[in-house]
Amino acid sequence: MKNEYSSAEALAADPAFIEWVQHPTPTNTAVWERWLVQHPDRSAELNLARQLVTMWQLSPINPPADAQATVWAAVQAQKNSPVYPVRQHRPAPTRRRRTGALATVVSAVLLLVGTVWYWQTQPVVEYAGADEPRTVTLPDGSTVVLNTGASVRFPRHWSADEDRTVWLVGKAQFSVTHQSNKQRFIVQTPDQLRVEVLGTVFTVDEQERQTRVVLNSGRVRLHMAGQPKPINMVPGELVDIPANTRQAIVRRRVEPAVYSAWTTRQFIFDNTTLGDMADLLTQDLGYRIEFADSTLRNRRMTIHLPTRDPAILLAAIAEANDLTVSTVTPNHIRISPKL
């Protein structure tokens, strides 16, 4: 592992980094967490590098068993028909010229069939830029709202006998359509979490240290690497799965609207504790919120902000609760009682 990388691309090309993204373990996770502590200003670069590695993990392409037969059937059909319309005033083409024309047709057919087949077998990769969330419609009509910087990969088509599987990097809200054949919908994350769905609305927030799932409605089952039993979630539930398998999984009841407000660029809190509000700022925006008195975390507040501006939210928290909000560093906030 190098100490310095010139860019996200250089980071994504490092074998040790690739191994961590594709096969995370407590050991290599600790290595990269330590690197991030040493380089806190490169968090965005590390996230981009992870997305690059994930998007480069394209599924191997295996041609259909009848692909060769299809091409050669087209070639044989060409042998029995004129390559070009015959003009009466010209002599019939020689065998050599006909062979050359046939070779051209064979090449064209191979190129056309190969191009169409290659395009159809390539996965679709969609991502959201830094400006605002983006809505993506999947082949089955389900929708995904990608948070800024997030990406999702999925096949161009799903057959009726296969799972509807998508691969997510970052944060997204899914609204999944129900299929008459009860076809499963699967969300895969780089940390090997598998979210199994049967028609529902939920949010998956995949980050380096943990992945969070919030269920708005319907049913969701979480399958985790190294865990023999899945977690069956109920509406209004939040589950945090740490990347470090030695840490405990957190499961609690929440108000789902609080965790879906990002899709409309708002802050919505209904009788929410300051602790949960601070937790959301940490998870979504990378803040470190410190309470001078731990009992302050239990205070509750209701507020709807039409803009997702953390500075306005923190000012509102201070004003409504008679608190002082101090900036230790740009991302380190301390909340304490007014003196």
C-alpha positions as CSV (number, residue, x, y, z in Angstrom):
1,M,0.0,0.0,0.0
2,K,1.3,3.4,-1.0
3,N,1.2,6.4,1.2
4,E,0.3,8.8,-1.6
5,Y,-1.8,8.6,-4.7
6,S,-2.0,11.2,-7.4
7,S,-5.7,10.8,-8.2
8,A,-8.8,8.7,-7.6
9,E,-7.9,6.7,-10.7
10,A,-4.4,5.9,-9.3
11,L,-6.1,4.8,-6.0
12,A,-8.6,2.6,-8.0
13,A,-5.7,0.9,-9.8
14,D,-3.9,-0.2,-6.6
15,P,-4.3,-4.0,-6.1
16,A,-4.6,-3.7,-2.4
17,F,-7.4,-1.1,-2.8
18,I,-9.2,-3.3,-5.3
19,E,-8.9,-6.3,-3.0
20,W,-10.5,-4.3,-0.2
21,V,-13.4,-3.0,-2.3
22,Q,-14.2,-6.4,-3.8
23,H,-13.4,-8.6,-0.8
24,P,-13.5,-6.5,2.4
25,T,-12.2,-8.1,5.6
26,P,-11.7,-6.7,9.1
27,T,-8.0,-6.6,8.4
28,N,-8.0,-4.7,5.1
29,T,-10.9,-2.5,6.3
30,A,-8.8,-1.4,9.2
31,V,-5.9,-0.6,6.9
32,W,-8.0,1.8,4.7
33,E,-9.8,3.3,7.7
34,R,-6.3,4.2,9.1
35,W,-5.3,5.6,5.7
36,L,-8.5,7.8,5.7
37,V,-7.7,9.0,9.2
38,Q,-4.3,10.0,8.0
39,H,-5.7,11.7,4.9
40,P,-9.1,13.2,6.0
41,D,-9.2,15.6,3.1
42,R,-9.3,12.8,0.5
43,S,-12.5,11.2,1.6
44,A,-14.3,12.2,-1.6
45,E,-11.5,10.9,-3.7
46,L,-11.6,7.5,-1.9
47,N,-15.4,7.4,-2.5
48,L,-14.9,8.1,-6.2
49,A,-12.2,5.4,-6.4
50,R,-14.5,2.9,-4.8
51,Q,-17.2,3.7,-7.4
52,L,-14.7,3.3,-10.2
53,V,-13.6,-0.2,-9.0
54,T,-17.3,-1.2,-8.6
55,M,-18.2,0.0,-12.1
56,W,-15.2,-1.8,-13.6
57,Q,-16.6,-5.1,-12.2
58,L,-18.5,-6.0,-15.3
59,S,-20.0,-9.5,-15.5
60,P,-18.2,-11.9,-17.9
61,I,-19.8,-12.1,-21.3
62,N,-20.7,-15.6,-22.5
63,P,-22.3,-15.8,-26.0
64,P,-25.5,-17.7,-26.3
65,A,-25.1,-21.4,-27.3
66,D,-26.8,-20.8,-30.6
67,A,-25.0,-17.6,-31.6
68,Q,-22.6,-19.3,-34.0
69,A,-25.4,-21.3,-35.6
70,T,-27.4,-18.1,-36.1
71,V,-24.6,-16.3,-37.8
72,W,-23.8,-19.2,-40.1
73,A,-27.5,-19.7,-41.0
74,A,-27.5,-16.1,-42.2
75,V,-24.3,-16.7,-44.2
76,Q,-25.8,-19.8,-45.9
77,A,-29.0,-17.9,-46.8
78,Q,-26.8,-15.3,-48.6
79,K,-25.3,-18.0,-50.7
80,N,-28.6,-18.8,-52.3
81,S,-29.6,-15.2,-53.2
82,P,-27.9,-12.5,-55.3
83,V,-25.6,-10.2,-53.3
84,Y,-26.6,-7.2,-55.4
85,P,-29.3,-6.8,-58.0
86,V,-28.1,-8.1,-61.4
87,R,-27.9,-5.5,-64.1
88,Q,-28.8,-6.9,-67.6
89,H,-26.1,-5.1,-69.6
90,R,-23.3,-6.5,-67.5
91,P,-21.9,-10.0,-67.6
92,A,-22.5,-12.3,-64.6
93,P,-19.9,-11.7,-61.8
94,T,-17.0,-14.1,-61.8
95,R,-16.7,-16.7,-59.0
96,R,-13.8,-14.7,-57.5
97,R,-15.8,-11.5,-57.3
98,R,-18.8,-13.4,-55.9
99,T,-16.6,-14.9,-53.3
100,G,-15.2,-11.5,-52.3
101,A,-18.7,-10.1,-52.0
102,L,-19.8,-13.0,-49.9
103,A,-16.8,-12.5,-47.6
104,T,-17.9,-8.8,-47.3
105,V,-21.5,-9.9,-46.4
106,V,-20.2,-12.5,-43.9
107,S,-18.1,-9.8,-42.2
108,A,-21.0,-7.4,-42.1
109,V,-23.3,-10.0,-40.7
110,L,-20.8,-11.1,-38.0
111,L,-20.2,-7.4,-37.1
112,L,-23.9,-6.6,-36.9
113,V,-24.9,-9.7,-34.9
114,G,-21.8,-9.3,-32.6
115,T,-22.5,-5.6,-32.1
116,V,-26.2,-6.0,-31.2
117,W,-25.5,-9.0,-29.0
118,Y,-22.6,-7.2,-27.2
119,W,-24.7,-4.1,-26.6
120,Q,-27.6,-6.1,-25.2
121,T,-25.4,-8.0,-22.8
122,Q,-23.6,-5.0,-21.4
123,P,-24.9,-3.7,-18.0
124,V,-26.3,-0.2,-17.7
125,V,-24.4,2.1,-15.2
126,E,-26.2,5.2,-14.1
127,Y,-24.9,7.8,-11.7
128,A,-25.9,11.1,-10.1
129,G,-23.6,14.1,-10.3
130,A,-22.8,16.5,-7.5
131,D,-25.7,18.9,-8.2
132,E,-28.8,17.0,-7.1
133,P,-30.4,13.6,-6.8
134,R,-31.3,11.8,-10.0
135,T,-34.3,9.4,-10.7
136,V,-33.6,6.3,-12.8
137,T,-36.2,3.9,-14.2
138,L,-35.3,0.2,-14.2
139,P,-36.3,-2.3,-16.9
140,D,-39.2,-3.5,-14.8
141,G,-40.6,-0.1,-14.1
142,S,-39.2,0.2,-10.6
143,T,-37.5,3.6,-9.9
144,V,-34.3,4.5,-8.1
145,V,-33.6,8.0,-6.7
146,L,-29.8,8.3,-6.6
147,N,-28.2,10.6,-4.1
148,T,-25.4,12.9,-5.3
149,G,-22.3,10.9,-6.1
150,A,-24.1,7.5,-6.0
151,S,-24.2,5.0,-8.9
152,V,-26.3,1.9,-9.7
153,R,-25.6,-0.9,-12.2
154,F,-28.2,-3.3,-13.7
155,P,-28.8,-5.5,-16.7
156,R,-30.6,-4.0,-19.7
157,H,-33.2,-6.8,-19.5
158,W,-34.4,-9.2,-16.8
159,S,-36.0,-12.6,-17.9
160,A,-38.9,-13.9,-15.9
161,D,-36.9,-16.7,-14.3
162,E,-34.1,-14.6,-12.9
163,D,-33.8,-12.2,-9.9
164,R,-34.0,-8.5,-10.6
165,T,-30.5,-7.6,-9.3
166,V,-28.9,-4.2,-9.1
167,W,-25.5,-3.2,-7.7
168,L,-25.4,0.0,-5.6
169,V,-22.6,2.3,-4.6
170,G,-23.6,5.2,-2.3
171,K,-27.1,6.1,-1.3
172,A,-30.4,5.5,-3.1
173,Q,-34.1,5.2,-2.5
174,F,-35.9,2.3,-4.3
175,S,-39.6,2.1,-5.2
176,V,-40.0,-1.5,-6.4
177,T,-42.8,-2.8,-8.6
178,H,-44.6,-6.1,-7.6
179,Q,-44.4,-8.8,-10.3
180,S,-47.2,-11.4,-10.8
181,N,-44.7,-14.2,-10.6
182,K,-43.3,-12.9,-7.3
183,Q,-39.9,-12.2,-8.9
184,R,-37.4,-11.2,-6.3
185,F,-35.7,-7.8,-6.4
186,I,-32.1,-7.8,-5.0
187,V,-29.8,-4.9,-4.1
188,Q,-26.2,-5.8,-3.8
189,T,-23.6,-3.5,-2.1
190,P,-19.8,-3.7,-2.2
191,D,-19.7,-4.9,1.4
192,Q,-21.6,-8.0,0.3
193,L,-24.9,-7.0,1.9
194,R,-27.8,-8.4,-0.1
195,V,-31.2,-6.7,0.3
196,E,-34.0,-9.0,-0.9
197,V,-37.3,-7.3,-1.7
198,L,-40.8,-8.3,-2.7
199,G,-42.4,-4.9,-3.7
200,T,-41.7,-2.0,-1.4
201,V,-40.2,1.5,-0.8
202,F,-36.9,1.6,1.1
203,T,-33.5,3.4,1.2
204,V,-30.0,1.9,1.1
205,D,-27.1,4.1,2.2
206,E,-23.8,2.3,1.5
207,Q,-20.7,3.9,3.0
208,E,-17.2,2.9,4.0
209,R,-17.9,2.3,7.7
210,Q,-21.4,1.0,7.5
211,T,-24.5,0.4,5.3
212,R,-27.9,1.7,6.5
213,V,-31.2,0.4,5.3
214,V,-34.5,2.2,6.1
215,L,-37.8,0.5,5.2
216,N,-40.7,2.8,4.4
217,S,-43.3,0.1,3.4
218,G,-43.5,-3.5,2.3
219,R,-41.1,-6.2,3.1
220,V,-37.3,-6.4,3.1
221,R,-34.9,-9.2,4.0
222,L,-31.2,-8.5,4.7
223,H,-28.6,-11.2,3.9
224,M,-25.1,-10.4,5.4
225,A,-21.8,-12.1,4.7
226,G,-20.9,-14.3,7.6
227,Q,-24.3,-14.1,9.2
228,P,-26.3,-17.4,9.0
229,K,-29.7,-15.8,9.6
230,P,-31.1,-12.9,7.6
231,I,-32.8,-9.9,9.1
232,N,-36.5,-9.5,8.3
233,M,-37.3,-5.8,8.4
234,V,-40.7,-4.2,9.1
235,P,-41.9,-0.8,7.9
236,G,-40.6,2.1,10.0
237,E,-37.4,0.2,10.9
238,L,-33.7,1.2,10.5
239,V,-30.8,-1.2,10.4
240,D,-27.1,-0.2,10.5
241,I,-24.7,-2.9,9.4
242,P,-21.1,-2.0,10.2
243,A,-18.3,-2.9,7.7
244,N,-16.3,-4.1,10.7
245,T,-18.0,-7.5,11.5
246,R,-16.8,-7.3,15.1
247,Q,-19.2,-4.3,15.7
248,A,-22.8,-4.9,16.6
249,I,-25.6,-4.4,14.1
250,V,-28.0,-1.6,15.2
251,R,-31.7,-2.1,14.7
252,R,-34.3,0.5,15.8
253,R,-37.7,2.1,15.0
254,V,-37.6,5.5,13.2
255,E,-39.8,7.8,11.2
256,P,-39.0,6.9,7.5
257,A,-39.9,10.3,6.2
258,V,-36.9,11.7,8.1
259,Y,-34.5,9.5,6.1
260,S,-36.3,10.0,2.8
261,A,-36.3,13.8,2.8
262,W,-33.0,14.0,0.9
263,T,-34.8,12.8,-2.3
264,T,-36.6,16.2,-2.4
265,R,-33.6,18.2,-1.0
266,Q,-35.3,18.9,2.3
267,F,-34.9,18.3,6.0
268,I,-38.0,16.8,7.7
269,F,-38.0,16.0,11.4
270,D,-41.2,15.1,13.3
271,N,-40.7,14.9,17.1
272,T,-37.2,13.6,16.3
273,T,-34.4,13.5,19.0
274,L,-31.4,15.7,18.5
275,G,-29.3,12.6,18.7
276,D,-31.1,11.1,15.6
277,M,-30.8,14.5,13.8
278,A,-27.0,14.5,14.6
279,D,-26.8,10.9,13.4
280,L,-28.4,11.8,10.1
281,L,-26.0,14.7,9.5
282,T,-23.1,12.3,10.3
283,Q,-24.3,9.6,7.9
284,D,-25.5,11.8,5.1
285,L,-23.1,14.7,5.1
286,G,-20.0,13.5,6.9
287,Y,-20.3,15.7,10.0
288,R,-19.0,14.8,13.4
289,I,-21.5,16.1,16.0
290,E,-20.4,16.3,19.6
291,F,-22.7,17.0,22.5
292,A,-21.2,18.6,25.6
293,D,-23.9,17.0,27.7
294,S,-25.1,13.5,26.5
295,T,-28.6,14.2,27.8
296,L,-29.0,16.8,25.1
297,R,-29.3,13.9,22.6
298,N,-32.7,13.0,24.0
299,R,-34.3,16.4,23.4
300,R,-37.0,16.3,20.6
301,M,-37.8,18.7,17.9
302,T,-40.1,19.1,14.9
303,I,-39.0,21.1,11.9
304,H,-39.5,21.1,8.1
305,L,-36.9,22.9,6.1
306,P,-37.4,23.3,2.3
307,T,-33.7,23.4,1.8
308,R,-31.1,20.8,2.8
309,D,-28.7,23.3,4.2
310,P,-26.9,22.0,7.4
311,A,-26.0,25.5,8.5
312,I,-29.6,26.6,8.6
313,L,-30.6,23.4,10.4
314,L,-27.9,23.7,13.1
315,A,-28.9,27.4,13.6
316,A,-32.6,26.3,14.0
317,I,-31.6,23.6,16.5
318,A,-29.6,26.2,18.6
319,E,-32.4,28.7,18.5
320,A,-35.3,26.3,19.3
321,N,-33.4,24.6,22.2
322,D,-31.5,27.5,23.7
323,L,-28.2,25.9,22.7
324,T,-24.8,27.0,21.4
325,V,-23.5,25.4,18.2
326,S,-19.7,25.8,17.8
327,T,-17.6,25.0,14.8
328,V,-14.4,23.1,15.9
329,T,-13.4,22.3,12.3
330,P,-15.5,22.7,9.2
331,N,-17.0,19.2,9.7
332,H,-16.7,19.0,13.5
333,I,-19.6,20.6,15.4
334,R,-20.0,20.9,19.2
335,I,-23.4,21.5,20.7
336,S,-23.6,22.7,24.3
337,P,-26.0,24.6,26.6
338,K,-25.9,28.3,26.6
339,L,-23.9,29.8,29.4
